[in-house]
Coordinates of C-alpha atoms and ligand atoms in Angstrom, one line a residue:
M1 CA -28.4 -13.7 13.5
R2 CA -30.8 -10.9 13.8
I3 CA -32.3 -8.4 11.4
R4 CA -34.2 -5.4 12.5
R5 CA -37.9 -5.4 11.7
G6 CA -37.6 -1.9 10.2
V7 CA -35.4 -3.4 7.5
L8 CA -36.9 -6.9 7.2
I9 CA -40.5 -5.7 6.6
P10 CA -39.7 -3.3 3.7
L11 CA -37.5 -6.1 2.2
L12 CA -40.4 -8.6 2.5
V13 CA -42.8 -6.1 1.1
L14 CA -40.5 -5.5 -1.8
V15 CA -40.6 -9.2 -2.6
L16 CA -44.1 -10.3 -1.5
V17 CA -46.2 -7.4 -2.9
P18 CA -45.1 -7.8 -6.5
T19 CA -45.4 -11.6 -6.2
A20 CA -48.9 -11.4 -4.8
A21 CA -49.9 -8.9 -7.5
A22 CA -48.5 -11.3 -10.1
Y23 CA -50.6 -14.2 -8.7
F24 CA -53.6 -12.0 -8.6
Q25 CA -53.2 -11.0 -12.2
W26 CA -52.7 -14.6 -13.3
L27 CA -55.7 -15.9 -11.4
A28 CA -58.0 -13.1 -12.3
F29 CA -57.0 -12.4 -15.8
G30 CA -54.8 -15.2 -16.9
L31 CA -51.2 -14.9 -18.1
P32 CA -50.5 -11.7 -20.0
T33 CA -49.4 -11.7 -23.7
V34 CA -45.7 -11.2 -24.1
H35 CA -44.5 -9.6 -27.3
V36 CA -41.7 -11.6 -28.8
P37 CA -39.6 -9.7 -31.3
A38 CA -38.4 -11.8 -34.2
G39 CA -34.7 -12.7 -34.4
G40 CA -32.6 -13.2 -37.5
P41 CA -29.4 -12.1 -39.2
G42 CA -30.9 -8.7 -40.1
V43 CA -31.2 -7.6 -36.5
E44 CA -28.4 -5.3 -35.4
P45 CA -26.6 -5.5 -33.0
H46 CA -26.8 -9.2 -32.3
G47 CA -24.7 -12.1 -31.1
F48 CA -21.9 -12.1 -28.5
P49 CA -18.6 -11.0 -29.9
F50 CA -15.3 -12.3 -28.4
W51 CA -14.5 -9.3 -26.2
L52 CA -18.0 -9.5 -24.7
R53 CA -17.7 -13.1 -23.9
I54 CA -14.3 -12.6 -22.3
G55 CA -15.4 -9.5 -20.4
H56 CA -18.5 -11.4 -19.2
Y57 CA -16.3 -14.3 -18.0
L58 CA -13.7 -12.2 -16.3
N59 CA -16.4 -10.2 -14.6
F60 CA -17.9 -13.5 -13.2
L61 CA -14.4 -14.5 -11.9
F62 CA -13.7 -11.2 -10.2
V63 CA -17.3 -10.8 -8.8
I64 CA -17.0 -14.2 -7.1
L65 CA -13.6 -13.3 -5.6
L66 CA -15.0 -9.9 -4.5
I67 CA -18.1 -11.4 -2.9
R68 CA -16.1 -14.1 -1.1
S69 CA -13.3 -11.8 0.2
G70 CA -16.0 -9.2 1.1
L71 CA -17.9 -11.6 3.2
Q72 CA -14.6 -12.5 5.0
I73 CA -14.1 -8.8 5.7
L74 CA -17.7 -8.6 7.0
A75 CA -17.1 -11.6 9.3
E76 CA -14.4 -9.5 11.1
H77 CA -17.1 -7.2 12.4
P78 CA -20.4 -9.0 11.7
R79 CA -22.7 -6.1 12.4
L80 CA -24.2 -3.5 10.0
Y81 CA -25.5 -0.2 11.2
W82 CA -27.2 2.9 9.9
N83 CA -25.4 5.0 12.5
V84 CA -21.8 6.0 12.3
H85 CA -21.1 5.2 16.0
C86 CA -21.6 1.4 15.7
T87 CA -23.2 1.4 19.2
P88 CA -23.6 -2.2 20.2
N89 CA -27.2 -3.4 19.8
S90 CA -28.0 -0.6 17.4
E91 CA -27.2 -2.7 14.4
W92 CA -29.9 -3.4 11.8
L93 CA -28.2 -6.7 10.8
R94 CA -26.3 -8.9 13.2
L95 CA -24.6 -11.9 11.8
T96 CA -23.4 -13.3 15.1
P97 CA -25.3 -14.8 18.0
I98 CA -23.4 -12.7 20.4
E99 CA -25.0 -9.7 22.2
V100 CA -22.2 -7.4 23.3
P101 CA -21.7 -8.1 27.0
T102 CA -21.9 -5.1 29.3
D103 CA -20.4 -6.6 32.4
R104 CA -16.9 -7.1 31.0
V105 CA -14.6 -5.7 28.3
W106 CA -15.5 -7.1 24.9
T107 CA -13.2 -5.9 22.2
A108 CA -14.0 -5.7 18.6
K109 CA -11.3 -8.4 18.0
D110 CA -13.2 -10.7 20.4
D111 CA -16.3 -10.0 18.3
A112 CA -14.9 -11.3 15.0
R113 CA -16.4 -14.5 13.6
Y114 CA -15.2 -17.7 12.0
L115 CA -16.2 -18.1 8.4
T116 CA -15.9 -21.4 6.5
P117 CA -13.4 -21.3 3.7
W118 CA -16.1 -22.7 1.4
I119 CA -17.6 -19.3 1.5
G120 CA -15.0 -16.9 2.8
L121 CA -11.7 -16.0 1.1
P122 CA -9.5 -17.0 2.8
G123 CA -11.9 -18.3 5.5
Y124 CA -11.4 -19.0 9.2
R125 CA -11.1 -16.2 11.7
H126 CA -9.0 -13.0 11.9
S127 CA -8.0 -13.2 8.2
V128 CA -9.2 -9.7 7.3
G129 CA -5.7 -8.8 6.2
L130 CA -5.5 -11.4 3.5
A131 CA -9.1 -11.0 2.6
R132 CA -8.4 -7.3 1.9
H133 CA -5.5 -8.2 -0.3
W134 CA -7.7 -10.4 -2.4
H135 CA -10.5 -7.8 -2.3
F136 CA -8.3 -5.0 -3.5
L137 CA -6.4 -7.1 -6.1
S138 CA -9.7 -8.3 -7.5
V139 CA -11.3 -4.9 -7.5
L140 CA -8.5 -3.3 -9.6
F141 CA -9.0 -5.9 -12.3
W142 CA -12.7 -5.9 -12.0
V143 CA -13.0 -2.2 -12.5
A144 CA -10.5 -2.2 -15.4
N145 CA -12.4 -5.1 -17.0
G146 CA -15.7 -3.2 -16.4
L147 CA -14.4 0.0 -18.0
I148 CA -13.1 -1.8 -21.1
F149 CA -16.4 -3.7 -21.3
V150 CA -18.5 -0.5 -21.1
V151 CA -16.3 1.4 -23.6
L152 CA -16.7 -1.5 -26.0
L153 CA -20.4 -1.7 -25.4
F154 CA -20.8 1.9 -26.6
G155 CA -18.1 1.5 -29.3
T156 CA -19.8 -1.4 -31.0
G157 CA -23.5 -0.5 -30.5
Q158 CA -23.9 -3.5 -28.2
W159 CA -25.2 -1.1 -25.6
R160 CA -28.5 -1.0 -27.5
R161 CA -29.1 -4.6 -26.4
L162 CA -29.0 -3.5 -22.7
A163 CA -30.1 0.1 -22.4
P164 CA -33.9 0.6 -22.5
T165 CA -34.9 3.0 -25.2
S166 CA -38.7 3.1 -24.6
W167 CA -40.9 3.2 -21.5
S168 CA -42.8 0.2 -22.8
I169 CA -40.1 -1.9 -21.3
I170 CA -41.7 -1.5 -17.9
P171 CA -45.1 -3.1 -18.7
D172 CA -43.3 -5.6 -20.9
A173 CA -41.0 -6.6 -18.0
W174 CA -43.9 -6.8 -15.7
A175 CA -45.6 -9.2 -18.0
V176 CA -42.5 -11.4 -18.0
F177 CA -42.4 -11.2 -14.2
V178 CA -46.0 -12.4 -13.9
Y179 CA -44.9 -15.6 -15.7
Y180 CA -41.7 -16.2 -13.6
A181 CA -43.4 -15.3 -10.3
T182 CA -46.1 -17.8 -10.9
F183 CA -43.7 -20.5 -12.1
H184 CA -44.4 -20.2 -15.8
L185 CA -42.0 -19.7 -18.6
P186 CA -43.0 -16.9 -21.0
P187 CA -42.5 -17.2 -24.8
E188 CA -38.8 -16.2 -25.0
P189 CA -37.1 -14.4 -27.8
N190 CA -33.8 -15.9 -29.0
P191 CA -31.3 -14.1 -26.7
F192 CA -28.8 -14.1 -29.6
Y193 CA -30.9 -11.3 -31.1
H194 CA -33.1 -10.0 -28.3
F195 CA -33.4 -10.3 -24.6
N196 CA -36.8 -10.4 -23.0
A197 CA -37.8 -7.1 -21.3
L198 CA -37.2 -8.2 -17.7
Q199 CA -33.9 -9.8 -18.7
Q200 CA -32.8 -6.7 -20.4
L201 CA -33.6 -4.6 -17.4
A202 CA -31.8 -6.9 -15.1
Y203 CA -28.7 -6.8 -17.2
F204 CA -28.9 -3.1 -17.5
G205 CA -29.3 -2.9 -13.7
A206 CA -26.2 -5.1 -13.1
V207 CA -23.9 -3.2 -15.4
F208 CA -25.2 0.4 -15.0
V209 CA -26.6 0.5 -11.5
L210 CA -25.2 -2.2 -9.2
A211 CA -21.6 -2.1 -10.4
P212 CA -21.2 1.7 -10.3
A213 CA -23.0 1.7 -6.9
A214 CA -20.5 -0.9 -5.6
I215 CA -17.6 1.2 -6.9
L216 CA -18.9 4.4 -5.3
T217 CA -19.8 3.0 -1.9
G218 CA -16.5 1.2 -1.4
P219 CA -14.4 4.3 -0.9
S220 CA -16.9 5.8 1.5
M221 CA -15.2 3.4 4.0
S222 CA -11.7 4.9 3.5
P223 CA -10.3 6.9 6.4
A224 CA -8.1 8.9 4.0
L225 CA -11.0 9.8 1.7
T226 CA -13.7 10.4 4.3
N227 CA -11.5 12.4 6.7
R228 CA -10.3 14.5 3.8
F229 CA -13.6 15.0 2.0
R230 CA -16.4 15.0 4.6
W231 CA -19.0 15.3 1.9
Y232 CA -18.2 11.9 0.4
P233 CA -19.6 9.7 3.1
K234 CA -22.6 12.1 3.2
L235 CA -23.6 11.0 -0.2
P236 CA -24.9 7.7 1.1
G237 CA -25.6 9.4 4.5
N238 CA -22.6 8.4 6.6
R239 CA -19.7 5.9 6.6
Q240 CA -21.8 3.0 8.0
I241 CA -24.7 3.6 5.6
G242 CA -22.1 3.4 2.8
R243 CA -20.9 0.1 4.3
S244 CA -24.4 -1.2 4.7
F245 CA -25.2 -0.2 1.0
H246 CA -22.0 -1.9 -0.1
F247 CA -23.3 -5.1 1.6
L248 CA -26.8 -4.7 0.1
I249 CA -25.3 -4.2 -3.4
M250 CA -23.4 -7.4 -2.9
C251 CA -26.7 -9.1 -2.0
G252 CA -28.1 -7.6 -5.2
F253 CA -25.3 -9.2 -7.2
V254 CA -26.0 -12.6 -5.5
V255 CA -29.7 -12.4 -6.3
F256 CA -28.9 -11.5 -9.9
L257 CA -26.3 -14.3 -10.2
V258 CA -28.7 -16.9 -8.9
A259 CA -31.6 -15.8 -11.1
H260 CA -29.3 -15.4 -14.1
V261 CA -27.8 -18.9 -13.8
T262 CA -31.2 -20.4 -13.1
M263 CA -32.6 -18.8 -16.3
V264 CA -29.6 -20.0 -18.3
V265 CA -30.3 -23.5 -17.2
V266 CA -34.1 -23.6 -17.6
T267 CA -34.5 -21.6 -20.9
G268 CA -32.4 -23.9 -23.1
F269 CA -29.1 -24.8 -21.4
A270 CA -27.2 -26.1 -24.4
R271 CA -28.1 -23.2 -26.7
N272 CA -27.4 -20.6 -24.0
M273 CA -24.0 -22.1 -23.2
N274 CA -23.0 -22.1 -26.9
Q275 CA -24.0 -18.5 -27.1
I276 CA -22.2 -17.5 -23.9
A277 CA -19.1 -19.5 -24.4
L278 CA -18.6 -19.6 -28.2
G279 CA -20.8 -16.8 -29.5
V280 CA -22.6 -19.2 -31.8
D281 CA -26.4 -19.7 -32.1
E282 CA -26.1 -23.5 -32.0
E283 CA -26.9 -26.4 -29.7
T284 CA -23.6 -28.4 -29.6
W285 CA -22.1 -30.4 -26.8
F286 CA -18.8 -28.6 -27.5
G287 CA -20.3 -25.2 -26.3
V288 CA -21.6 -26.9 -23.2
I289 CA -18.2 -28.5 -22.4
V290 CA -16.3 -25.3 -23.0
G291 CA -18.7 -23.3 -20.8
L292 CA -18.6 -25.8 -18.0
T293 CA -14.8 -26.1 -18.2
A294 CA -14.6 -22.3 -17.9
I295 CA -16.8 -22.4 -14.8
G296 CA -14.5 -25.2 -13.5
V297 CA -11.5 -22.9 -14.0
V298 CA -13.2 -20.2 -11.9
V299 CA -13.7 -22.8 -9.1
V300 CA -10.0 -23.9 -9.4
L301 CA -8.8 -20.3 -9.3
N302 CA -10.9 -19.8 -6.1
V303 CA -9.4 -22.8 -4.5
L304 CA -5.9 -21.5 -5.5
A305 CA -6.8 -18.1 -4.0
N306 CA -7.7 -19.7 -0.6
W307 CA -4.7 -22.1 -0.7
S308 CA -2.2 -19.4 -1.5
A309 CA -3.5 -17.2 1.2
W310 CA -2.9 -19.9 3.7
R311 CA 0.3 -21.4 2.3
Y312 CA 2.0 -18.2 1.1
P313 CA 0.4 -15.3 3.1
R314 CA 3.6 -13.3 3.1
A315 CA 3.8 -13.6 -0.7
I316 CA 0.1 -12.4 -1.1
Q317 CA 0.9 -9.5 1.2
H318 CA 3.9 -8.5 -0.9
V319 CA 2.1 -8.9 -4.2
A320 CA -0.7 -6.6 -2.9
A321 CA 2.0 -4.2 -1.7
A322 CA 3.5 -4.2 -5.2
V323 CA 0.3 -4.0 -7.2
V324 CA -2.3 -2.3 -5.1
T325 CA -0.4 0.1 -2.8
P326 CA 1.2 2.2 -5.6
I327 CA -2.3 2.8 -7.2
M328 CA -4.0 3.5 -3.9
N329 CA -1.2 5.8 -2.9
Q330 CA -1.6 7.7 -6.1
L331 CA -5.2 8.1 -5.2
L332 CA -5.2 8.5 -1.5
N333 CA -1.8 9.4 -0.1
D334 CA -0.8 12.9 0.8
V335 CA -4.4 13.9 1.5
A336 CA -4.3 15.7 4.7
P337 CA -7.2 14.8 7.0
V338 CA -9.4 17.8 7.8
A339 CA -12.9 16.5 8.6
E340 CA -13.9 17.5 12.1
F341 CA -17.2 16.9 13.9
G342 CA -19.1 18.7 16.7
R343 CA -19.3 17.7 20.3
E344 CA -22.8 16.6 19.7
D345 CA -21.5 14.0 17.2
V346 CA -19.3 12.2 19.7
S347 CA -20.1 8.5 19.9
P348 CA -21.6 7.3 23.2
F349 CA -19.4 4.2 22.9
L350 CA -16.1 3.6 21.0
W351 CA -15.4 -0.1 20.4
P352 CA -12.1 -1.0 22.1
N353 CA -9.4 -3.1 20.6
G354 CA -6.1 -4.5 21.8
K355 CA -4.6 -6.2 24.9
T356 CA -4.3 -3.9 27.9
P357 CA -0.6 -4.0 29.1
T358 CA 0.1 -6.5 31.9
S359 CA 3.7 -5.9 32.6
A360 CA 4.8 -4.9 36.1
E361 CA 6.5 -1.8 34.6
W362 CA 3.3 -0.5 33.2
R363 CA 1.2 -1.5 36.2
E364 CA 3.5 0.4 38.5
L365 CA 3.3 3.5 36.3
A366 CA -0.5 3.2 36.2
A367 CA -0.7 2.8 40.0
N368 CA 1.2 6.1 40.4
D369 CA -1.0 7.9 37.9
F370 CA 1.8 7.9 35.4
R371 CA 3.8 10.5 37.3
D372 CA 7.0 8.5 36.6
Y373 CA 6.1 7.9 32.9
R374 CA 8.7 9.1 30.4
L375 CA 8.0 9.0 26.7
K376 CA 11.3 8.1 25.1
V377 CA 11.9 9.7 21.7
F378 CA 15.1 8.5 20.1
G379 CA 16.8 7.1 17.1
L380 CA 17.9 9.1 14.1
V381 CA 17.3 12.5 15.7
E382 CA 19.5 15.4 16.7
N383 CA 17.8 15.9 20.0
P384 CA 16.6 12.7 21.7
V385 CA 14.3 13.5 24.6
E386 CA 12.4 11.8 27.5
L387 CA 9.1 13.5 28.1
S388 CA 6.9 13.3 31.2
L389 CA 3.2 13.8 30.9
D390 CA 3.7 17.2 32.4
D391 CA 6.3 18.0 29.7
L392 CA 3.7 17.0 27.1
R393 CA 0.9 18.9 28.7
A394 CA 3.2 22.0 28.7
M395 CA 3.5 21.8 24.9
P396 CA 0.8 23.5 22.8
K397 CA -2.4 21.5 23.1
H398 CA -4.4 20.4 20.1
A399 CA -7.9 19.0 20.1
Q400 CA -9.8 17.3 17.3
I401 CA -13.2 15.6 17.0
T402 CA -12.6 13.0 14.4
L403 CA -14.0 9.8 12.9
H404 CA -12.0 6.6 13.8
H405 CA -12.0 3.7 11.2
C406 CA -11.0 0.2 12.2
I407 CA -9.9 -2.2 9.6
Q408 CA -12.7 -4.5 10.8
G409 CA -15.3 -2.1 9.6
W410 CA -16.6 -0.3 12.7
S411 CA -16.2 3.4 13.2
G412 CA -16.8 6.0 15.9
I413 CA -16.3 9.7 16.7
A414 CA -14.4 11.0 19.7
E415 CA -12.6 14.1 20.8
W416 CA -8.9 13.7 21.2
G417 CA -6.6 16.2 23.0
G418 CA -2.8 16.1 23.0
V419 CA 0.4 17.2 21.3
A420 CA 0.8 17.5 17.6
M421 CA 3.3 15.0 16.3
A422 CA 4.6 17.9 14.1
D423 CA 5.6 19.7 17.4
V424 CA 7.4 16.5 18.6
I425 CA 9.2 16.2 15.3
A426 CA 10.3 19.8 15.5
L427 CA 11.5 19.2 19.0
V428 CA 13.7 16.2 18.3
R429 CA 14.8 17.2 14.7
P430 CA 15.0 14.0 12.8
A431 CA 18.2 13.4 10.7
P432 CA 17.8 13.7 6.9
E433 CA 17.9 9.9 6.5
A434 CA 15.1 9.4 9.0
R435 CA 11.9 8.4 7.1
M436 CA 9.7 6.6 9.6
A437 CA 8.8 6.7 13.2
V438 CA 8.2 3.5 15.1
F439 CA 5.7 3.6 18.0
R440 CA 6.2 0.9 20.6
S441 CA 3.6 -0.1 23.1
Y442 CA 3.6 -1.4 26.6
G443 CA 0.8 -3.7 25.4
E444 CA 1.3 -7.0 23.8
G445 CA 0.0 -8.2 20.5
K446 CA -2.5 -11.1 20.0
E447 CA 0.3 -13.6 19.7
G448 CA 2.7 -12.2 22.3
G449 CA 5.5 -9.8 21.8
H450 CA 5.1 -6.0 22.0
Y451 CA 2.6 -4.2 19.8
Y452 CA 4.1 -1.5 17.6
D453 CA 3.5 0.3 14.3
S454 CA 5.3 2.8 12.1
H455 CA 4.3 5.9 10.2
A456 CA 6.0 8.0 7.5
I457 CA 7.3 11.1 9.1
E458 CA 5.7 13.3 6.4
N459 CA 2.4 11.9 7.3
L460 CA 3.0 12.6 11.0
R461 CA 3.6 16.2 10.1
L462 CA 0.1 16.6 8.8
P463 CA -2.6 18.1 11.1
Q464 CA -4.6 15.4 12.9
S465 CA -1.5 13.4 13.7
L466 CA -1.7 13.6 17.4
L467 CA -0.1 12.1 20.5
A468 CA -3.3 12.1 22.6
Y469 CA -3.4 12.1 26.4
E470 CA -7.1 13.0 26.5
M471 CA -10.3 11.5 25.1
N472 CA -13.6 13.3 25.2
G473 CA -12.1 15.9 27.6
E474 CA -10.9 13.4 30.2
P475 CA -7.5 11.8 30.7
L476 CA -7.3 8.6 28.5
T477 CA -8.9 5.6 30.1
I478 CA -6.8 2.5 30.5
L479 CA -9.0 0.8 27.8
H480 CA -8.3 3.5 25.3
G481 CA -4.6 3.7 25.7
S482 CA -3.5 5.6 28.9
P483 CA -1.2 7.4 29.3
L484 CA -0.6 8.2 25.7
R485 CA -1.9 7.0 22.3
L486 CA -1.6 7.9 18.7
R487 CA -4.2 9.5 16.4
V488 CA -3.4 9.6 12.7
E489 CA -6.8 10.3 11.1
N490 CA -6.1 9.4 7.5
Q491 CA -5.1 5.9 8.6
L492 CA -6.9 2.8 9.9
G493 CA -7.1 2.2 13.6
F494 CA -4.5 -0.5 13.9
K495 CA -1.8 2.1 13.1
M496 CA -2.8 4.1 16.1
V497 CA -0.7 2.5 18.8
K498 CA -2.1 2.7 22.4
W499 CA -0.1 2.7 25.6
I500 CA 2.9 4.2 23.9
K501 CA 6.2 3.5 25.5
S502 CA 8.6 5.1 23.0
I503 CA 9.0 6.6 19.5
E504 CA 12.0 5.7 17.5
F505 CA 13.0 7.5 14.3
V506 CA 14.4 5.1 11.7
A507 CA 15.3 5.1 8.0
T508 CA 13.2 2.0 7.3
Y509 CA 10.9 -0.3 9.3
K510 CA 12.5 -3.3 7.5
D511 CA 14.8 -3.9 10.5
V512 CA 12.0 -3.7 13.1
G513 CA 10.1 -6.8 14.1
E514 CA 9.5 -9.0 11.1
G515 CA 10.1 -6.0 8.9
E516 CA 6.6 -5.4 7.6
G517 CA 6.0 -2.1 9.4
G518 CA 4.0 -3.1 12.4
Y519 CA 2.7 -5.9 14.6
N520 CA -0.4 -6.6 12.6
E521 CA 1.5 -6.2 9.4
D522 CA 4.0 -8.8 10.7
H523 CA 1.4 -11.2 12.3
E524 CA -1.8 -10.8 10.4
Y525 CA -0.4 -9.7 7.0
F526 CA -2.2 -6.3 7.1
G527 CA -1.1 -4.2 4.2
E528 CA 0.6 -0.8 4.3
L529 CA -2.7 0.1 2.7
A530 CA -4.0 1.7 5.8
N531 CA -5.7 4.6 4.1
I532 CA -8.6 2.6 2.8
Ligands
LIG1 N1 -1.0 -1.4 21.8 C1 -2.0 -1.5 21.0 N2 -2.5 -0.5 20.4 C2 -3.6 -0.6 19.5 C3 -4.1 -1.9 19.3 C4 -3.6 -3.0 20.0 O1 -4.0 -4.2 19.8 N3 -2.5 -2.8 20.8 N4 -5.2 -2.0 18.4 C5 -5.4 -1.0 17.4 C6 -6.7 -1.1 16.8 S1 -6.9 -2.4 15.7 C7 -7.6 -0.1 16.9 S2 -9.0 -0.1 16.0 C8 -7.5 1.0 17.9 C9 -8.7 1.0 18.8 O2 -8.6 2.1 19.6 P1 -9.7 2.2 20.8 O3 -9.6 0.9 21.6 O4 -9.4 3.4 21.5 O5 -11.0 2.3 20.1 O6 -6.3 0.8 18.7 C10 -5.2 0.4 18.0 N5 -4.1 0.4 18.9
LIG2 MO1 -8.7 -1.9 14.4

């Protein structure tokens, strides 16, 4: 693991300077006076109504699921960058001991790490497909729960317990911080009526700063969104800054969670648990038991989440397809990718993925510079064709400089030159019942068998759906898919088949492979959700 000094030092300063200042104040002037407002039945609003306790609890459940599945996704490409190119050794945070070797091919797949299932959801290695299902399933419920929570906060006046209404909260919060930082407990108000100033600021920050920031930075990683609205990833700076912020916000939630739970325990555990779980200002064992049981339920649900991901991965994949895909499609489908970059933006290095073909057939073609290569386009079409590279080069050439998004988290910009899939479709004239095109590769998948993937024909008709034979002005290299590879810029990288052998037009992908739409969908439970 390595963190760049340029990030570590500001982070340390952020922690150490206030702590040192707090110690100085304590030693020089003693502990500050903390103003404790009086509690009592007259104070409005007070207490923790039922909806607030349920919302708080569900939020806890979903945040834990989101953190655990998010860390699993991170383990798939355990490097964080400020630059959009993801150039090896330019990362500000590296969560792997491996420095990318330069003397041999090192694919992004090789680079993925193992994560223990105690932390990761679902744990182990190469489980990003299932981790994403849990992440997106959780996020829908988390956002819905959060929206209801915030509406009720404002509807009931409870927001006044969180939102600061006077600047005096800043010096008041500092005074409380001086106590905590020097390992003292300040005189506390009864949280049933008032939070202390630092507590109030922390709660406000979690609900009104961290949560919205997490929701906003998430989509900055979506190929459909960023390649449609180029301004969106520019809000954080670029796609990798969005990803880095998404991670740092998660760290913020973890720090909040640890501090919050610690304070619940040390400032009167029994009373706090009664307030949180039952909404009563009492000190009974019953409240403690209910609270601890509820936490136990969260633990059990997490165990079930891991277990189901390993025992019934196909079911999880299908549940996500039924629940998440329609919503995401509503938001992200049919957005034509338009974002283009300049030559000066092209990445110096594009992470490779996939197994280079080893078959004698492909090696013979390669040895002869692909002069005998024929792209077979067949299936439900009026005019099946076999196209040589010269045939393809004779068709109108399109070039695009676009941002590639891998499901693992890395990205990169390259210039691609080739034939628009729209032109190929026009040439072969698919039958009315044809819905999908299946792209088969000469290359194998990770577990053997040929790599393939499928795309909706209507998506292939959009601009930026390209059969590329050139990358950065040169014929495709072997590593990047020679002689022909796909580019569909509103989708994730795994849909962009390299070393293409044939294109078959079909009514449904259900009869191809294991019927999930592609090699990674079949073998790694990737979702159809390739636009985020
Ligand atoms: N045949 C084949 N094509 C493939 C893959 C593969 O494993 N086999 N991997 C995909 C994935 S996951 C990505 S991110 C891109 C990577 O393209 P690149 O190697 O040109 O960067 O190729 C895609 N095409
Ligand atoms: Mo990928």
